[in-house]
PDB file of C-alpha atoms and ligand atoms in Angstrom:
ATOM      1  CA  MET Z 109      -0.150   0.066   0.099  1.00  0.00           C
ATOM      2  CA  ASP Z 110       1.590   2.761  -1.009  1.00  0.00           C
ATOM      3  CA  ALA Z 111       1.594   6.379   0.555  1.00  0.00           C
ATOM      4  CA  THR Z 112      -1.273   8.039  -1.289  1.00  0.00           C
ATOM      5  CA  THR Z 113      -3.964   4.837  -0.480  1.00  0.00           C
ATOM      6  CA  MET Z 114      -2.818   5.508   3.316  1.00  0.00           C
ATOM      7  CA  ALA Z 115      -3.585   8.897   3.273  1.00  0.00           C
ATOM      8  CA  SER Z 116      -6.823   8.373   1.413  1.00  0.00           C
ATOM      9  CA  LYS Z 117      -7.491   5.736   3.470  1.00  0.00           C
ATOM     10  CA  ASN Z 118      -6.988   7.472   6.442  1.00  0.00           C
ATOM     11  CA  LEU Z 119      -9.380  10.393   5.478  1.00  0.00           C
ATOM     12  CA  VAL Z 120     -12.002   7.990   4.850  1.00  0.00           C
ATOM     13  CA  GLY Z 121     -11.657   6.428   8.156  1.00  0.00           C
ATOM     14  CA  ARG Z 122     -11.802   9.812   9.893  1.00  0.00           C
ATOM     15  CA  LEU Z 123     -14.554  11.381   8.266  1.00  0.00           C
ATOM     16  CA  ALA Z 124     -16.771   8.049   9.207  1.00  0.00           C
ATOM     17  CA  HIS Z 125     -15.388   8.403  12.121  1.00  0.00           C
ATOM     18  CA  ASP Z 126     -16.542  11.800  13.073  1.00  0.00           C
ATOM     19  CA  PHE Z 127     -19.349  11.950  11.231  1.00  0.00           C
ATOM     20  CA  PRO Z 128     -21.051   7.884  12.619  1.00  0.00           C
ATOM     21  CA  HIS Z 129     -24.292   8.565  11.625  1.00  0.00           C
ATOM     22  CA  LEU Z 130     -22.920   9.103   7.251  1.00  0.00           C
ATOM     23  CA  ALA Z 131     -22.495   5.672   5.456  1.00  0.00           C
ATOM     24  CA  PHE Z 132     -19.142   5.058   3.469  1.00  0.00           C
ATOM     25  CA  THR Z 133     -19.224   3.339   0.362  1.00  0.00           C
ATOM     26  CA  ALA Z 134     -16.505   2.945  -2.445  1.00  0.00           C
ATOM     27  CA  ASP Z 135     -17.781   2.990  -5.326  1.00  0.00           C
ATOM     28  CA  GLU Z 136     -16.083   4.424  -9.175  1.00  0.00           C
ATOM     29  CA  VAL Z 137     -17.510   7.765  -8.400  1.00  0.00           C
ATOM     30  CA  PHE Z 138     -18.111   9.998  -6.221  1.00  0.00           C
ATOM     31  CA  PHE Z 139     -21.893  10.973  -5.149  1.00  0.00           C
ATOM     32  CA  TRP Z 140     -24.210  11.667  -2.009  1.00  0.00           C
ATOM     33  CA  SER Z 141     -26.731   9.140  -1.882  1.00  0.00           C
ATOM     34  CA  PRO Z 142     -29.657  10.883   0.199  1.00  0.00           C
ATOM     35  CA  ARG Z 143     -31.716   7.632  -0.134  1.00  0.00           C
ATOM     36  CA  LEU Z 144     -28.771   5.504   1.672  1.00  0.00           C
ATOM     37  CA  GLN Z 145     -27.362   8.316   3.435  1.00  0.00           C
ATOM     38  CA  SER Z 146     -24.157   7.223   2.382  1.00  0.00           C
ATOM     39  CA  VAL Z 147     -21.023   9.111   0.879  1.00  0.00           C
ATOM     40  CA  PHE Z 148     -20.223   6.729  -2.558  1.00  0.00           C
ATOM     41  CA  TYR Z 149     -16.422   7.389  -3.489  1.00  0.00           C
ATOM     42  CA  GLY Z 150     -14.254   6.379  -6.103  1.00  0.00           C
ATOM     43  CA  PRO Z 151     -10.849   5.587  -6.298  1.00  0.00           C
ATOM     44  CA  ILE Z 152      -8.488   8.829  -4.194  1.00  0.00           C
ATOM     45  CA  LYS Z 153      -5.240   8.932  -5.700  1.00  0.00           C
ATOM     46  CA  THR Z 154      -5.172  13.361  -6.126  1.00  0.00           C
ATOM     47  CA  GLU Z 155      -5.522  16.271  -4.083  1.00  0.00           C
ATOM     48  CA  ASP Z 156      -8.779  17.079  -5.974  1.00  0.00           C
ATOM     49  CA  ASP Z 157      -9.856  13.369  -4.925  1.00  0.00           C
ATOM     50  CA  HIS Z 158      -9.339  14.449  -1.221  1.00  0.00           C
ATOM     51  CA  ARG Z 159     -11.444  17.676  -1.801  1.00  0.00           C
ATOM     52  CA  THR Z 160     -14.277  15.912  -3.820  1.00  0.00           C
ATOM     53  CA  LEU Z 161     -14.662  13.296  -1.012  1.00  0.00           C
ATOM     54  CA  LEU Z 162     -15.043  16.612   1.609  1.00  0.00           C
ATOM     55  CA  HIS Z 163     -17.735  17.940  -1.162  1.00  0.00           C
ATOM     56  CA  GLU Z 164     -19.822  15.045  -1.003  1.00  0.00           C
ATOM     57  CA  THR Z 165     -19.582  14.509   2.743  1.00  0.00           C
ATOM     58  CA  ALA Z 166     -20.770  17.970   3.200  1.00  0.00           C
ATOM     59  CA  HIS Z 167     -23.739  17.169   1.536  1.00  0.00           C
ATOM     60  CA  GLY Z 168     -24.391  14.452   3.941  1.00  0.00           C
ATOM     61  CA  LEU Z 169     -23.768  16.588   6.202  1.00  0.00           C
ATOM     62  CA  LEU Z 170     -26.034  19.808   5.088  1.00  0.00           C
ATOM     63  CA  GLY Z 171     -28.921  16.888   4.736  1.00  0.00           C
ATOM     64  CA  HIS Z 172     -29.081  17.680   0.582  1.00  0.00           C
ATOM     65  CA  GLU Z 173     -32.116  16.217  -1.066  1.00  0.00           C
ATOM     66  CA  ASN Z 174     -33.187  16.334  -4.754  1.00  0.00           C
ATOM     67  CA  TYR Z 175     -33.549  19.592  -6.538  1.00  0.00           C
ATOM     68  CA  GLU Z 176     -36.355  20.653  -8.667  1.00  0.00           C
ATOM     69  CA  HIS Z 177     -34.320  23.641 -10.789  1.00  0.00           C
ATOM     70  CA  ASP Z 178     -31.097  24.465 -11.355  1.00  0.00           C
ATOM     71  CA  VAL Z 179     -30.830  27.477  -9.417  1.00  0.00           C
ATOM     72  CA  GLU Z 180     -31.331  25.211  -6.354  1.00  0.00           C
ATOM     73  CA  LEU Z 181     -28.398  23.302  -8.008  1.00  0.00           C
ATOM     74  CA  ILE Z 182     -26.092  26.481  -7.932  1.00  0.00           C
ATOM     75  CA  ARG Z 183     -27.270  27.164  -3.955  1.00  0.00           C
ATOM     76  CA  ILE Z 184     -26.189  23.679  -2.857  1.00  0.00           C
ATOM     77  CA  GLU Z 185     -23.102  23.095  -4.738  1.00  0.00           C
ATOM     78  CA  ARG Z 186     -22.442  26.395  -3.038  1.00  0.00           C
ATOM     79  CA  GLU Z 187     -23.474  25.513   0.106  1.00  0.00           C
ATOM     80  CA  ALA Z 188     -21.612  21.759   0.110  1.00  0.00           C
ATOM     81  CA  TRP Z 189     -18.298  23.983  -1.328  1.00  0.00           C
ATOM     82  CA  ASN Z 190     -18.602  26.015   1.718  1.00  0.00           C
ATOM     83  CA  LYS Z 191     -19.251  23.551   4.014  1.00  0.00           C
ATOM     84  CA  ALA Z 192     -16.454  21.637   3.082  1.00  0.00           C
ATOM     85  CA  ARG Z 193     -14.084  24.478   3.075  1.00  0.00           C
ATOM     86  CA  GLU Z 194     -15.441  24.993   7.057  1.00  0.00           C
ATOM     87  CA  LEU Z 195     -14.001  21.504   7.336  1.00  0.00           C
ATOM     88  CA  ALA Z 196     -10.847  21.509   5.195  1.00  0.00           C
ATOM     89  CA  PRO Z 197      -8.561  22.529   7.624  1.00  0.00           C
ATOM     90  CA  ILE Z 198      -9.237  20.189   9.973  1.00  0.00           C
ATOM     91  CA  TYR Z 199      -8.183  16.912   7.920  1.00  0.00           C
ATOM     92  CA  GLY Z 200      -5.294  19.154   6.702  1.00  0.00           C
ATOM     93  CA  ILE Z 201      -7.146  19.711   3.237  1.00  0.00           C
ATOM     94  CA  ASN Z 202      -6.690  23.632   1.595  1.00  0.00           C
ATOM     95  CA  ILE Z 203      -9.870  24.389  -0.657  1.00  0.00           C
ATOM     96  CA  SER Z 204      -9.049  27.732  -2.020  1.00  0.00           C
ATOM     97  CA  ASP Z 205     -12.168  29.823  -3.311  1.00  0.00           C
ATOM     98  CA  ALA Z 206     -10.679  29.849  -6.930  1.00  0.00           C
ATOM     99  CA  HIS Z 207     -11.365  25.703  -6.685  1.00  0.00           C
ATOM    100  CA  ILE Z 208     -14.830  26.678  -5.541  1.00  0.00           C
ATOM    101  CA  GLU Z 209     -15.358  29.156  -8.015  1.00  0.00           C
ATOM    102  CA  THR Z 210     -13.888  26.974 -11.160  1.00  0.00           C
ATOM    103  CA  ALA Z 211     -16.312  24.047  -9.558  1.00  0.00           C
ATOM    104  CA  LEU Z 212     -18.973  26.673  -9.795  1.00  0.00           C
ATOM    105  CA  ASP Z 213     -18.681  27.476 -13.022  1.00  0.00           C
ATOM    106  CA  THR Z 214     -18.553  24.307 -14.602  1.00  0.00           C
ATOM    107  CA  TYR Z 215     -22.114  23.679 -13.629  1.00  0.00           C
ATOM    108  CA  ARG Z 216     -23.298  26.927 -14.944  1.00  0.00           C
ATOM    109  CA  ASP Z 217     -21.949  26.333 -18.441  1.00  0.00           C
ATOM    110  CA  TRP Z 218     -23.063  22.709 -18.529  1.00  0.00           C
ATOM    111  CA  LEU Z 219     -26.612  24.299 -17.248  1.00  0.00           C
ATOM    112  CA  HIS Z 220     -26.407  27.440 -19.973  1.00  0.00           C
ATOM    113  CA  SER Z 221     -25.572  24.877 -22.287  1.00  0.00           C
ATOM    114  CA  ARG Z 222     -28.557  22.490 -21.823  1.00  0.00           C
ATOM    115  CA  SER Z 223     -31.139  24.881 -21.408  1.00  0.00           C
ATOM    116  CA  LEU Z 224     -30.355  26.290 -24.879  1.00  0.00           C
ATOM    117  CA  CYS Z 225     -33.029  25.732 -27.697  1.00  0.00           C
ATOM    118  CA  PRO Z 226     -31.854  22.700 -30.023  1.00  0.00           C
ATOM    119  CA  THR Z 227     -33.261  24.330 -33.036  1.00  0.00           C
ATOM    120  CA  CYS Z 228     -32.908  28.186 -32.373  1.00  0.00           C
ATOM    121  CA  ARG Z 229     -30.344  28.317 -29.662  1.00  0.00           C
ATOM    122  CA  GLN Z 230     -32.767  30.506 -27.124  1.00  0.00           C
ATOM    123  CA  THR Z 231     -32.636  30.213 -23.509  1.00  0.00           C
ATOM    124  CA  GLY Z 232     -35.512  28.034 -22.613  1.00  0.00           C
ATOM    125  CA  VAL Z 233     -37.957  27.358 -19.855  1.00  0.00           C
ATOM    126  CA  GLN Z 234     -37.129  25.150 -17.661  1.00  0.00           C
ATOM    127  CA  GLU Z 235     -40.230  23.098 -16.860  1.00  0.00           C
ATOM    128  CA  SER Z 236     -39.704  20.159 -14.700  1.00  0.00           C
ATOM    129  CA  GLU Z 237     -35.717  18.640 -13.802  1.00  0.00           C
ATOM    130  CA  SER Z 238     -35.581  17.117 -17.330  1.00  0.00           C
ATOM    131  CA  ALA Z 239     -37.480  19.045 -19.294  1.00  0.00           C
ATOM    132  CA  TYR Z 240     -36.883  22.388 -21.050  1.00  0.00           C
ATOM    133  CA  THR Z 241     -39.558  24.290 -23.844  1.00  0.00           C
ATOM    134  CA  CYS Z 242     -38.402  26.944 -26.165  1.00  0.00           C
ATOM    135  CA  LEU Z 243     -41.138  29.834 -26.183  1.00  0.00           C
ATOM    136  CA  LEU Z 244     -40.294  30.526 -29.840  1.00  0.00           C
ATOM    137  CA  CYS Z 245     -40.218  27.559 -31.306  1.00  0.00           C
ATOM    138  CA  HIS Z 246     -42.327  25.590 -28.598  1.00  0.00           C
ATOM    139  CA  ILE Z 247     -40.947  22.149 -28.858  1.00  0.00           C
ATOM    140  CA  GLU Z 248     -39.476  20.572 -25.489  1.00  0.00           C
ATOM    141  CA  TRP Z 249     -36.281  18.926 -24.922  1.00  0.00           C
ATOM    142  CA  ARG Z 250     -35.170  16.476 -21.860  1.00  0.00           C
ATOM    143  CA  VAL Z 251     -32.001  17.136 -20.599  1.00  0.00           C
ATOM    144  CA  ASN Z 252     -29.491  14.573 -18.824  1.00  0.00           C
ATOM    145  CA  ASP Z 253     -29.096  14.702 -15.189  1.00  0.00           C
ATOM    146  CA  ALA Z 254     -26.001  16.983 -13.664  1.00  0.00           C
ATOM    147  CA  ARG Z 255     -22.318  15.101 -14.482  1.00  0.00           C
ATOM    148  CA  ASN Z 256     -19.912  17.193 -12.649  1.00  0.00           C
ATOM    149  CA  CYS Z 257     -20.702  16.164  -8.521  1.00  0.00           C
ATOM    150  CA  GLY Z 258     -21.875  12.726  -8.918  1.00  0.00           C
ATOM    151  CA  LEU Z 259     -25.082  14.534  -8.421  1.00  0.00           C
ATOM    152  CA  LYS Z 260     -26.368  12.223 -10.758  1.00  0.00           C
ATOM    153  CA  ARG Z 261     -27.185   9.415  -9.157  1.00  0.00           C
ATOM    154  CA  TYR Z 262     -29.219  10.616  -6.598  1.00  0.00           C
ATOM    155  CA  LEU Z 263     -31.206  12.912  -9.059  1.00  0.00           C
ATOM    156  CA  ALA Z 264     -32.690  10.040 -11.239  1.00  0.00           C
ATOM    157  CA  ARG Z 265     -35.994   9.223 -10.128  1.00  0.00           C
ATOM    158  CA  PRO Z 266     -37.986   6.236 -10.363  1.00  0.00           C
TER     159      PRO Z 266
HETATM  160 ZN1   ZN O  94     -36.036  27.172 -30.069  1.00  0.00          ZN
HETATM  161 ZN1   ZN O  95     -21.726  18.269  -5.089  1.00  0.00          ZN
END
């Protein structure tokens, strides 16, 4: 076991110890599942992976659930990053403002691009979590769930 693996096991172990009401489950990607009350974590290799793990843990600590509209996504993402930054020094992790803004920008860019009408490129109106309509073309299009922060899984509804 190399030093990085030791460190990552250590962080998961410390978080699991400090927040016993949350489960921590190894997976391929990082995400928070409100249904299972578990933080799922992918391979932890880089500093960014540590930041992401802390971010997903923050979603859990804040009791984040599903969201209905894109503006809520940005709000809960910011909340989770703020919480992660608050916890970061305890675990020897550095989360800068720039890191948070970059993460949020990625979300905004992605949300913006999926809100554009596929026909006329006007910004559409969000009708639901997964559907937009264009007021000019009167067409509706479906959108995928969020991808970057692992929110994708817990947004899926039966
Ligand atoms: Zn249109
Ligand atoms: Zn998030």
